[in-house]
CSV table of C-alpha atoms in Angstrom, one decimal:
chain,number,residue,atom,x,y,z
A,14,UNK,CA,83.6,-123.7,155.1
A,15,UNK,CA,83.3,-120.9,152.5
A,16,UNK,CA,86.6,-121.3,151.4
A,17,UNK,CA,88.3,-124.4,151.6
A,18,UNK,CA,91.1,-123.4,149.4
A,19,UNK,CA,92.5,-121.6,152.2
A,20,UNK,CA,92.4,-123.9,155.2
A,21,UNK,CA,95.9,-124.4,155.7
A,22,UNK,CA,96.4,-120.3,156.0
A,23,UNK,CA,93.2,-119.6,157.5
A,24,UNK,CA,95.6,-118.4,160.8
A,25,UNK,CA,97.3,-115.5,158.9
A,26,UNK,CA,94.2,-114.7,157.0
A,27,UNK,CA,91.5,-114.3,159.5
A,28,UNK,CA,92.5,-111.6,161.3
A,29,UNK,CA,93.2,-108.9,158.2
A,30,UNK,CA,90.3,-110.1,156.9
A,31,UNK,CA,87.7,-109.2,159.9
A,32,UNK,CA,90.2,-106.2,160.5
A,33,UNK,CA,89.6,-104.8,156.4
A,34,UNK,CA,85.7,-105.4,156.9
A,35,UNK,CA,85.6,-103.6,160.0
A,36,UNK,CA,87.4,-101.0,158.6
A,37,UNK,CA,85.5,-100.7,155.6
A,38,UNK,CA,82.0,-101.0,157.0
A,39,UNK,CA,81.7,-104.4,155.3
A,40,UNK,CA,79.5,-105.3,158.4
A,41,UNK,CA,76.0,-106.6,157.8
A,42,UNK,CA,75.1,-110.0,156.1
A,43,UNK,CA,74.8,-109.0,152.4
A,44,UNK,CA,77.8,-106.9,152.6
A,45,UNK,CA,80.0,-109.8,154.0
A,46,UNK,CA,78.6,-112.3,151.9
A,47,UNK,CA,79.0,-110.5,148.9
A,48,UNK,CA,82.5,-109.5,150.0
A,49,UNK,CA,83.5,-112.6,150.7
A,50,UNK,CA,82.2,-113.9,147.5
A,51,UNK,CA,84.1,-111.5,145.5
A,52,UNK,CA,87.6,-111.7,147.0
A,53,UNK,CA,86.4,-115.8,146.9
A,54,UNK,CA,87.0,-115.8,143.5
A,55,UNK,CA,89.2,-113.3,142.4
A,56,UNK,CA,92.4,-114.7,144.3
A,57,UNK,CA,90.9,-118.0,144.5
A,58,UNK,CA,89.6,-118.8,147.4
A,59,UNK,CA,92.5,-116.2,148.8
A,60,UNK,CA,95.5,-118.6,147.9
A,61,UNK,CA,96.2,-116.6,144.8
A,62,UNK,CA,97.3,-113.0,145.3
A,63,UNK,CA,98.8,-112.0,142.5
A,64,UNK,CA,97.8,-112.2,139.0
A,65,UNK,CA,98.8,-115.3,136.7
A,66,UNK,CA,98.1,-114.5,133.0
A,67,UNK,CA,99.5,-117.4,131.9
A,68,UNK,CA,96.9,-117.9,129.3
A,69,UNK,CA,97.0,-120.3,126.0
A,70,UNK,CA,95.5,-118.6,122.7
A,71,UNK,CA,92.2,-120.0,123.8
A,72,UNK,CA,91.5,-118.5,126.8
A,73,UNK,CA,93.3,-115.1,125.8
A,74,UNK,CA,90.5,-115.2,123.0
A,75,UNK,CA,87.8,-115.4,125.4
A,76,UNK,CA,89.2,-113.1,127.7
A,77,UNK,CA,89.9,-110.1,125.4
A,78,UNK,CA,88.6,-111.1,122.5
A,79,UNK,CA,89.5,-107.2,121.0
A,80,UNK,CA,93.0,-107.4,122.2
A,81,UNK,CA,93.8,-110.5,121.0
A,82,UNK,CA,92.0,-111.9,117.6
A,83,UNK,CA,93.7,-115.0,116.8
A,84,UNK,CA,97.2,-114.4,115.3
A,85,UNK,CA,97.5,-112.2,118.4
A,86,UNK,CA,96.7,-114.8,121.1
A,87,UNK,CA,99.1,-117.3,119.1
A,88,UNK,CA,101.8,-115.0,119.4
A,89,UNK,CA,101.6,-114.0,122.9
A,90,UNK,CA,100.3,-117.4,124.7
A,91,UNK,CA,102.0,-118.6,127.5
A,92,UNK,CA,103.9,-115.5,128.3
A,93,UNK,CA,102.7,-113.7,131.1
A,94,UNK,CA,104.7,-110.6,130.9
A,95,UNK,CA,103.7,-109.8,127.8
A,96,UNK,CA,100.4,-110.5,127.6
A,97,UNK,CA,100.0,-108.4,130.3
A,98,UNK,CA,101.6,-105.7,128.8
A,99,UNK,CA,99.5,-105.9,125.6
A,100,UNK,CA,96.0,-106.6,127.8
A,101,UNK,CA,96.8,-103.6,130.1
A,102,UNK,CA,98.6,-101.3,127.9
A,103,UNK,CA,96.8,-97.2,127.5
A,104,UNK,CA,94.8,-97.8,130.1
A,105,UNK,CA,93.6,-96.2,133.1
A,106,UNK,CA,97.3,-94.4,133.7
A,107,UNK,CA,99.1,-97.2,132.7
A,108,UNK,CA,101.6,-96.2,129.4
A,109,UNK,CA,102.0,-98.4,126.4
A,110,UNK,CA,102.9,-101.8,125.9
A,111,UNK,CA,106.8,-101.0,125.8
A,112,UNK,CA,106.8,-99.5,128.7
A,113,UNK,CA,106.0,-102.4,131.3
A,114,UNK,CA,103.4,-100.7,133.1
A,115,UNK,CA,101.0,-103.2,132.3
A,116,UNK,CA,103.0,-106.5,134.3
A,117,UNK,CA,104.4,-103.9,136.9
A,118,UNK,CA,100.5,-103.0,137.9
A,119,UNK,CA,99.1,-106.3,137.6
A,120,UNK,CA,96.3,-107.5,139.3
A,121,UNK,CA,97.0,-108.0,142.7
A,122,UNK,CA,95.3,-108.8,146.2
A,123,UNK,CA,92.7,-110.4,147.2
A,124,UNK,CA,90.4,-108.2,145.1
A,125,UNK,CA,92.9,-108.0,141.9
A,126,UNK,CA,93.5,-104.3,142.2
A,127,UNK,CA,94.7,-103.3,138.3
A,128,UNK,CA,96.4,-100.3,136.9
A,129,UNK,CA,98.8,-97.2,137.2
A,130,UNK,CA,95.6,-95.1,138.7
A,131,UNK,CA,94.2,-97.7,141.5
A,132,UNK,CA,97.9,-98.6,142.6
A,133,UNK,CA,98.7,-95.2,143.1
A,134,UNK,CA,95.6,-94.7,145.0
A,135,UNK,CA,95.6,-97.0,147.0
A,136,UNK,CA,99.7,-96.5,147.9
A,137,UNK,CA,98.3,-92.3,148.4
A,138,UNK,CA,95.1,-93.5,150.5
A,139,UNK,CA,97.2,-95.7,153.4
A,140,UNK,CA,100.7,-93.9,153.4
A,141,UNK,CA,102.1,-96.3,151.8
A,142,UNK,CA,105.4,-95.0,149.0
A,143,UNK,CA,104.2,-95.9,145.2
A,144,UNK,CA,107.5,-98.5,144.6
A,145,UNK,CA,106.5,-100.1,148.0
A,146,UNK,CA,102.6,-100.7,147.0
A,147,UNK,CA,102.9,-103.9,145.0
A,148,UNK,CA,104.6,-105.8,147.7
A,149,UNK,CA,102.5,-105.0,150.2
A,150,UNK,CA,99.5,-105.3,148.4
A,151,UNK,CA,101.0,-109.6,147.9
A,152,UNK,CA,100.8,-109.7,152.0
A,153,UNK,CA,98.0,-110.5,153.7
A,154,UNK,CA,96.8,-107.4,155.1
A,155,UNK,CA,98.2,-105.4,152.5
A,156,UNK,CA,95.4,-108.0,150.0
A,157,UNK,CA,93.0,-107.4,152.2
A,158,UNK,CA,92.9,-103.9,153.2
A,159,UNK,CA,93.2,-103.0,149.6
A,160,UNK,CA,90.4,-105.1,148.8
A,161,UNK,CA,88.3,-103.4,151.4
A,162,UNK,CA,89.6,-99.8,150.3
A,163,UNK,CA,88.6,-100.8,146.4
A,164,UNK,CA,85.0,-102.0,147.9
A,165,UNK,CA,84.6,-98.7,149.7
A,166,UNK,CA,86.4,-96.3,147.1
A,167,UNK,CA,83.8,-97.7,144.5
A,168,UNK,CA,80.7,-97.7,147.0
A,169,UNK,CA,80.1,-101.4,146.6
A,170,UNK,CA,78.2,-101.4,149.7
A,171,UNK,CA,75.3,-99.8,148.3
A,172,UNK,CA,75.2,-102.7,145.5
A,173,UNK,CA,75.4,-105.3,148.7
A,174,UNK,CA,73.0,-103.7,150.6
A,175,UNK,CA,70.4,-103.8,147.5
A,176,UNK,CA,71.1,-107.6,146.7
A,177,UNK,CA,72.1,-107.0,143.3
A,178,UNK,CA,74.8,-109.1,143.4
A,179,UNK,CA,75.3,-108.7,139.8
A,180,UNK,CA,75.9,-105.1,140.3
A,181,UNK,CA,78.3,-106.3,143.0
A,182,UNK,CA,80.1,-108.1,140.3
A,183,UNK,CA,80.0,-105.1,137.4
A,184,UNK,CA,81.6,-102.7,139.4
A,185,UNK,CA,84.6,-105.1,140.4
A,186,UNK,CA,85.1,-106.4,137.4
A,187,UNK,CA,83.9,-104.5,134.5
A,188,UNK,CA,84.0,-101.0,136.5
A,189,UNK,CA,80.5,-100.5,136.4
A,190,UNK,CA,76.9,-101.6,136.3
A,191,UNK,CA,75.8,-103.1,133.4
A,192,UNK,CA,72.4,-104.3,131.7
A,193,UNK,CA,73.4,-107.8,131.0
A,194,UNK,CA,72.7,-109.8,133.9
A,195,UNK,CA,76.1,-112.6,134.6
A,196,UNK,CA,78.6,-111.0,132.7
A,197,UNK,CA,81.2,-110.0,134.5
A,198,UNK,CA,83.7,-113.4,134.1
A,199,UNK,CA,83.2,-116.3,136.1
A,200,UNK,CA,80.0,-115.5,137.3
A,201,UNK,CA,78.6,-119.0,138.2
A,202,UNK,CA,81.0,-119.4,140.7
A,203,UNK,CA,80.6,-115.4,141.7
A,204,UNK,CA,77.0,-116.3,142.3
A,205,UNK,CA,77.9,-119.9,143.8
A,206,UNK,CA,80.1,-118.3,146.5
A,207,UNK,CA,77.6,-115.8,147.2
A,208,UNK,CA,74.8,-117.7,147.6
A,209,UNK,CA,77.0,-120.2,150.3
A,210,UNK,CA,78.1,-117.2,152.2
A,211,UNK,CA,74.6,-115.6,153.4
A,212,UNK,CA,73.8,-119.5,153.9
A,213,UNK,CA,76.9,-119.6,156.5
A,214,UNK,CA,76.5,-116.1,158.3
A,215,UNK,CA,73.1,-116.3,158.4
């Protein structure tokens, strides 16, 4: 099993998730595998569909070491509303730090959709009203489907179909390809996942 994380919800998963690769062309092989492999890990093993941050100064450190040098990790450890707010803050539409925007559009869905500009998207791209998105993007087909839309909004498929699973992993989580080979975060188990999946649906 790919995923046994999510064995006891396998019933309400499986079917949005063949219906959001269908509808997203995620079709061949490479393009599952490296699907599955991504939405594996970022909502772990697709048990976890909404973003934690509940960091300690260590791992905030690592994470974004610019955002948060050491009296600023201390400060904001353990407190998940405002460390997103700091992490997320004048970026890609979302306002300052004061404003909230940063725990309203936290990651969220199978793939971790992020930000003002991809939530609004993705509420414009399936109908759906902007104060409704978040919520639907914490059910199942609203994870999935938004996962898919992200994968095919951001022409991840072409990365798939080349095997550069790296690239794969760039464009989800550092929003684009880089020259550094296994950095986008957690990329053993990225690669891990991967490498079981084209074993499975082979």
């Amino acid at each position: 099993m790919m995923m046994p994380l999510a064995s006891n919800r396998i019933d309400a998963l499986l079917g949005p998730l063949n219906a959001a690769m269908a509808e997203f062309d995620i079709t061949t092989v490479v393009r599952q595998a490296a699907f599955l492999a991504t939405v594996g890990h970022e909502s772990k093993q697709l048990t976890k569909l909404e973003e934690s941050l509940n960091y300690s100064a260590e791992a905030l450190m690592r994470t974004w070491p610019q955002r948060f040098p050491p009296a600023v990790a201390a400060a904001y450890a353990r407190q998940p509303e405002r460390i997103a707010n700091h992490a997320y803050a004048n970026r890609e539409g979302n306002r300052d730090e004061a404003s909230g925007d940063g725990w309203r559009n936290r990651g969220a869905g199978a793939i971790q959709l992020t930000f003002e500009n991809n939530h609004a998207a993705c509420a414009k791209h399936f109908g759906i009203a902007r104060a409704e998105v978040a919520a639907w993007l914490r059910t199942p087909a609203g994870a999935l489907r938004s996962a898919g839309w992200f994968w095919s909004a951001n022409r991840v498929n072409s990365w798939a179909d080349a095997r550069d699973f790296d690239g794969v992993c760039d464009v989800v989580n550092r929003g684009k390809k880089t020259a550094v080979i296994g950095d986008a975060i957690g990329w053993a188990e990225r690669l891990a996942m991967y490498q079981n999946a084209l074993q499975v649906l082979a």
